[in-house]
């Protein structure tokens, strides 16, 4: 991964790359066309070593989707320390699966059925699930923990439920978290 990131960064910068490393050999490679806007490299990971590596090499750290709050606190501290040592800005991105229901009860019942099928080996504690008030409160807790950004994926597979959840996120959640 470390070799790959160095090669990709050089190519994206428009450099002609020649590299002979442990894992890759590249001879005079270039890419065309070059990106019109800067490309960020986000590195994800679920263990402390991944957070440290993301701080050294990446433009952001994407947390593990099933990380507990306790794990997130420890990994976030490690990530920030490693970014400071590397002279890089810290940009932690919380990764969570989400479902915003019409109410807490509806959301828990809907997602409970998905969890009962063994959804990704996780539980409610690692998900953003509930009515809008509950999800907003959870996002406020994560903001206080130190996360400025969140990437979500819907828990439910049913297209109509997903669209209704997206609607609630746009209408009932986003306006309340924009200025956190």
GROMACS .gro file of C-alpha atoms in nm:
model
  180
    1UNK     CA    1   0.000   0.000   0.000
    2UNK     CA    2   0.276   0.245   0.088
    3UNK     CA    3   0.447   0.191  -0.248
    4UNK     CA    4   0.117   0.220  -0.429
    5UNK     CA    5   0.023   0.551  -0.265
    6UNK     CA    6   0.360   0.705  -0.357
    7UNK     CA    7   0.328   0.589  -0.719
    8UNK     CA    8  -0.032   0.704  -0.753
    9UNK     CA    9   0.041   1.047  -0.601
   10UNK     CA   10   0.327   1.101  -0.844
   11UNK     CA   11   0.115   0.994  -1.143
   12UNK     CA   12  -0.171   1.220  -1.036
   13UNK     CA   13   0.076   1.509  -1.010
   14UNK     CA   14   0.168   1.459  -1.376
   15UNK     CA   15   0.509   1.308  -1.312
   16UNK     CA   16   0.672   1.041  -1.526
   17UNK     CA   17   0.719   0.757  -1.281
   18UNK     CA   18   0.997   0.503  -1.273
   19UNK     CA   19   0.992   0.287  -0.964
   20UNK     CA   20   1.152  -0.038  -0.860
   21UNK     CA   21   1.029  -0.148  -0.523
   22UNK     CA   22   0.951  -0.454  -0.325
   23UNK     CA   23   0.604  -0.495  -0.475
   24UNK     CA   24   0.589  -0.283  -0.789
   25UNK     CA   25   0.805  -0.208  -1.089
   26UNK     CA   26   0.703   0.086  -1.306
   27UNK     CA   27   0.904   0.214  -1.603
   28UNK     CA   28   0.839   0.566  -1.729
   29UNK     CA   29   0.465   0.558  -1.665
   30UNK     CA   30   0.239   0.861  -1.703
   31UNK     CA   31  -0.136   0.912  -1.702
   32UNK     CA   32  -0.347   1.118  -1.934
   33UNK     CA   33  -0.560   1.310  -1.903
   34UNK     CA   34  -0.462   1.443  -1.564
   35UNK     CA   35  -0.741   1.506  -1.314
   36UNK     CA   36  -0.890   1.855  -1.342
   37UNK     CA   37  -0.932   1.871  -0.965
   38UNK     CA   38  -0.707   1.736  -0.692
   39UNK     CA   39  -0.767   1.370  -0.609
   40UNK     CA   40  -0.768   1.281  -0.242
   41UNK     CA   41  -0.650   0.946  -0.117
   42UNK     CA   42  -0.857   0.826   0.175
   43UNK     CA   43  -0.723   0.529   0.366
   44UNK     CA   44  -0.953   0.319   0.577
   45UNK     CA   45  -0.890   0.080   0.856
   46UNK     CA   46  -1.027  -0.080   1.165
   47UNK     CA   47  -0.717  -0.122   1.380
   48UNK     CA   48  -0.476   0.131   1.535
   49UNK     CA   49  -0.201   0.057   1.279
   50UNK     CA   50  -0.439   0.149   0.997
   51UNK     CA   51  -0.524   0.481   1.161
   52UNK     CA   52  -0.154   0.557   1.201
   53UNK     CA   53  -0.083   0.463   0.837
   54UNK     CA   54  -0.370   0.682   0.717
   55UNK     CA   55  -0.222   0.974   0.909
   56UNK     CA   56   0.118   0.930   0.745
   57UNK     CA   57   0.004   0.859   0.391
   58UNK     CA   58  -0.356   0.962   0.335
   59UNK     CA   59  -0.556   1.275   0.292
   60UNK     CA   60  -0.821   1.134   0.527
   61UNK     CA   61  -0.882   0.838   0.754
   62UNK     CA   62  -1.203   0.643   0.698
   63UNK     CA   63  -1.291   0.458   1.017
   64UNK     CA   64  -1.410   0.101   1.029
   65UNK     CA   65  -1.788   0.083   1.004
   66UNK     CA   66  -1.820  -0.148   1.304
   67UNK     CA   67  -1.574   0.023   1.535
   68UNK     CA   68  -1.710   0.083   1.884
   69UNK     CA   69  -1.710   0.433   2.029
   70UNK     CA   70  -1.430   0.326   2.264
   71UNK     CA   71  -1.222   0.201   1.971
   72UNK     CA   72  -1.294   0.520   1.778
   73UNK     CA   73  -1.172   0.740   2.064
   74UNK     CA   74  -0.844   0.552   2.091
   75UNK     CA   75  -0.786   0.530   1.716
   76UNK     CA   76  -0.878   0.896   1.668
   77UNK     CA   77  -0.622   1.006   1.927
   78UNK     CA   78  -0.357   0.788   1.762
   79UNK     CA   79  -0.454   0.919   1.417
   80UNK     CA   80  -0.429   1.283   1.526
   81UNK     CA   81  -0.091   1.228   1.695
   82UNK     CA   82   0.050   1.050   1.390
   83UNK     CA   83  -0.080   1.321   1.155
   84UNK     CA   84   0.086   1.588   1.366
   85UNK     CA   85   0.416   1.396   1.364
   86UNK     CA   86   0.392   1.360   0.986
   87UNK     CA   87   0.310   1.729   0.942
   88UNK     CA   88  -0.018   1.642   0.774
   89UNK     CA   89  -0.363   1.780   0.854
   90UNK     CA   90  -0.589   1.535   1.033
   91UNK     CA   91  -0.915   1.457   0.856
   92UNK     CA   92  -1.101   1.176   1.028
   93UNK     CA   93  -1.412   1.051   0.849
   94UNK     CA   94  -1.660   0.850   1.053
   95UNK     CA   95  -1.801   0.550   0.866
   96UNK     CA   96  -2.145   0.436   0.978
   97UNK     CA   97  -2.441   0.251   0.835
   98UNK     CA   98  -2.766   0.443   0.870
   99UNK     CA   99  -3.140   0.422   0.867
  100UNK     CA  100  -3.354   0.720   0.961
  101UNK     CA  101  -3.704   0.602   1.034
  102UNK     CA  102  -4.031   0.783   1.087
  103UNK     CA  103  -3.975   0.719   1.461
  104UNK     CA  104  -3.726   0.542   1.684
  105UNK     CA  105  -3.964   0.250   1.716
  106UNK     CA  106  -4.011   0.210   1.340
  107UNK     CA  107  -3.637   0.241   1.275
  108UNK     CA  108  -3.542  -0.015   1.539
  109UNK     CA  109  -3.806  -0.261   1.417
  110UNK     CA  110  -3.696  -0.222   1.055
  111UNK     CA  111  -3.325  -0.254   1.128
  112UNK     CA  112  -3.380  -0.520   1.393
  113UNK     CA  113  -3.513  -0.750   1.120
  114UNK     CA  114  -3.198  -0.688   0.915
  115UNK     CA  115  -2.969  -0.746   1.213
  116UNK     CA  116  -3.150  -1.072   1.292
  117UNK     CA  117  -3.026  -1.200   0.956
  118UNK     CA  118  -2.665  -1.137   1.065
  119UNK     CA  119  -2.603  -0.799   0.900
  120UNK     CA  120  -2.224  -0.745   0.885
  121UNK     CA  121  -2.172  -0.884   1.234
  122UNK     CA  122  -2.274  -0.558   1.396
  123UNK     CA  123  -2.536  -0.428   1.637
  124UNK     CA  124  -2.729  -0.112   1.705
  125UNK     CA  125  -2.434   0.045   1.892
  126UNK     CA  126  -2.233   0.075   1.571
  127UNK     CA  127  -2.518   0.208   1.357
  128UNK     CA  128  -2.694   0.539   1.310
  129UNK     CA  129  -3.050   0.417   1.356
  130UNK     CA  130  -3.355   0.596   1.483
  131UNK     CA  131  -3.586   0.883   1.415
  132UNK     CA  132  -3.432   1.213   1.311
  133UNK     CA  133  -3.387   1.338   1.669
  134UNK     CA  134  -3.194   1.026   1.770
  135UNK     CA  135  -2.970   1.034   1.464
  136UNK     CA  136  -2.899   1.407   1.507
  137UNK     CA  137  -2.805   1.348   1.871
  138UNK     CA  138  -2.571   1.063   1.773
  139UNK     CA  139  -2.405   1.282   1.509
  140UNK     CA  140  -2.360   1.556   1.769
  141UNK     CA  141  -2.184   1.304   1.997
  142UNK     CA  142  -1.951   1.204   1.713
  143UNK     CA  143  -1.883   1.569   1.637
  144UNK     CA  144  -1.789   1.626   2.001
  145UNK     CA  145  -1.564   1.321   1.978
  146UNK     CA  146  -1.376   1.492   1.693
  147UNK     CA  147  -1.537   1.383   1.367
  148UNK     CA  148  -1.619   1.661   1.120
  149UNK     CA  149  -1.727   1.428   0.839
  150UNK     CA  150  -1.935   1.113   0.814
  151UNK     CA  151  -1.981   0.867   0.530
  152UNK     CA  152  -2.295   0.659   0.546
  153UNK     CA  153  -2.443   0.357   0.373
  154UNK     CA  154  -2.799   0.245   0.427
  155UNK     CA  155  -2.862  -0.062   0.639
  156UNK     CA  156  -3.180  -0.154   0.458
  157UNK     CA  157  -3.180  -0.310   0.113
  158UNK     CA  158  -3.540  -0.228   0.029
  159UNK     CA  159  -3.531   0.057  -0.223
  160UNK     CA  160  -3.846   0.233  -0.100
  161UNK     CA  161  -3.732   0.224   0.264
  162UNK     CA  162  -3.394   0.358   0.157
  163UNK     CA  163  -3.553   0.645  -0.038
  164UNK     CA  164  -3.771   0.738   0.259
  165UNK     CA  165  -3.465   0.734   0.485
  166UNK     CA  166  -3.275   0.956   0.237
  167UNK     CA  167  -3.571   1.195   0.236
  168UNK     CA  168  -3.566   1.216   0.617
  169UNK     CA  169  -3.190   1.269   0.616
  170UNK     CA  170  -3.226   1.561   0.374
  171UNK     CA  171  -3.533   1.714   0.533
  172UNK     CA  172  -3.496   1.637   0.906
  173UNK     CA  173  -3.129   1.566   0.977
  174UNK     CA  174  -2.904   1.771   0.746
  175UNK     CA  175  -3.051   2.114   0.829
  176UNK     CA  176  -2.988   2.047   1.198
  177UNK     CA  177  -2.626   1.935   1.166
  178UNK     CA  178  -2.487   2.173   0.904
  179UNK     CA  179  -2.361   2.419   1.163
  180UNK     CA  180  -2.228   2.176   1.424
   0.00000   0.00000   0.00000
